[in-house]
Amino acid sequence: MVGILSGKPPKITEKQLRAIVMLADGVAYHAIASVLGVTTRTIERWAVRSDIRYSVDQAKTKALETVEEEVCEKYKRAIEGMIPLALTTLHRTLKDTSARNSDKLRAVQILGKWYGLEKSPVFVKAENGTEPPEALLKQYLGAIGGKENGVRTSSNN
């Protein structure tokens, strides 16, 4: 015995599997019934079965995960394609003698973050009193030709 009398869930048939896919895709009951050659009432009965509902939910979840992965991968490739231009722009900003020092500081911060330098001991203020990151950035800006030893004050920025 199968179903209600035995307490065992009925096995899912090939038609029901096809219905699950269409239900997960949001196809109307009458359209599913027409494709499978069954009545709309049959689709309604299948749709309320816990095993079918569970399978539809799983199919929806898997579809969403797949779409999410595809979208993430698409944007990842797009962003990766822009990295060389971004790096070139940041390097030009650093070398541009007419660029504001605040822009140069920001470029250094961005490059440092991209290259993982924010975790480097060189950029972390040591407890023994070594120079803080701001001083190192000022030195760097001074070395590449910034004004006033590489940093403008807020009053002349």
Coordinates of C-alpha atoms in Angstrom, one line a residue, residues 10 12 20 43 62 81 84-85 146:
P10 CA 3.8 8.1 -2.7
I12 CA 7.1 11.0 -7.4
I20 CA 7.8 20.3 -10.1
I43 CA -1.9 19.7 -10.7
K62 CA 18.7 26.1 -6.5
G81 CA 38.4 44.2 -16.4
P84 CA 44.1 48.0 -14.9
L85 CA 42.5 51.3 -15.7
G146 CA 54.1 67.0 -3.2

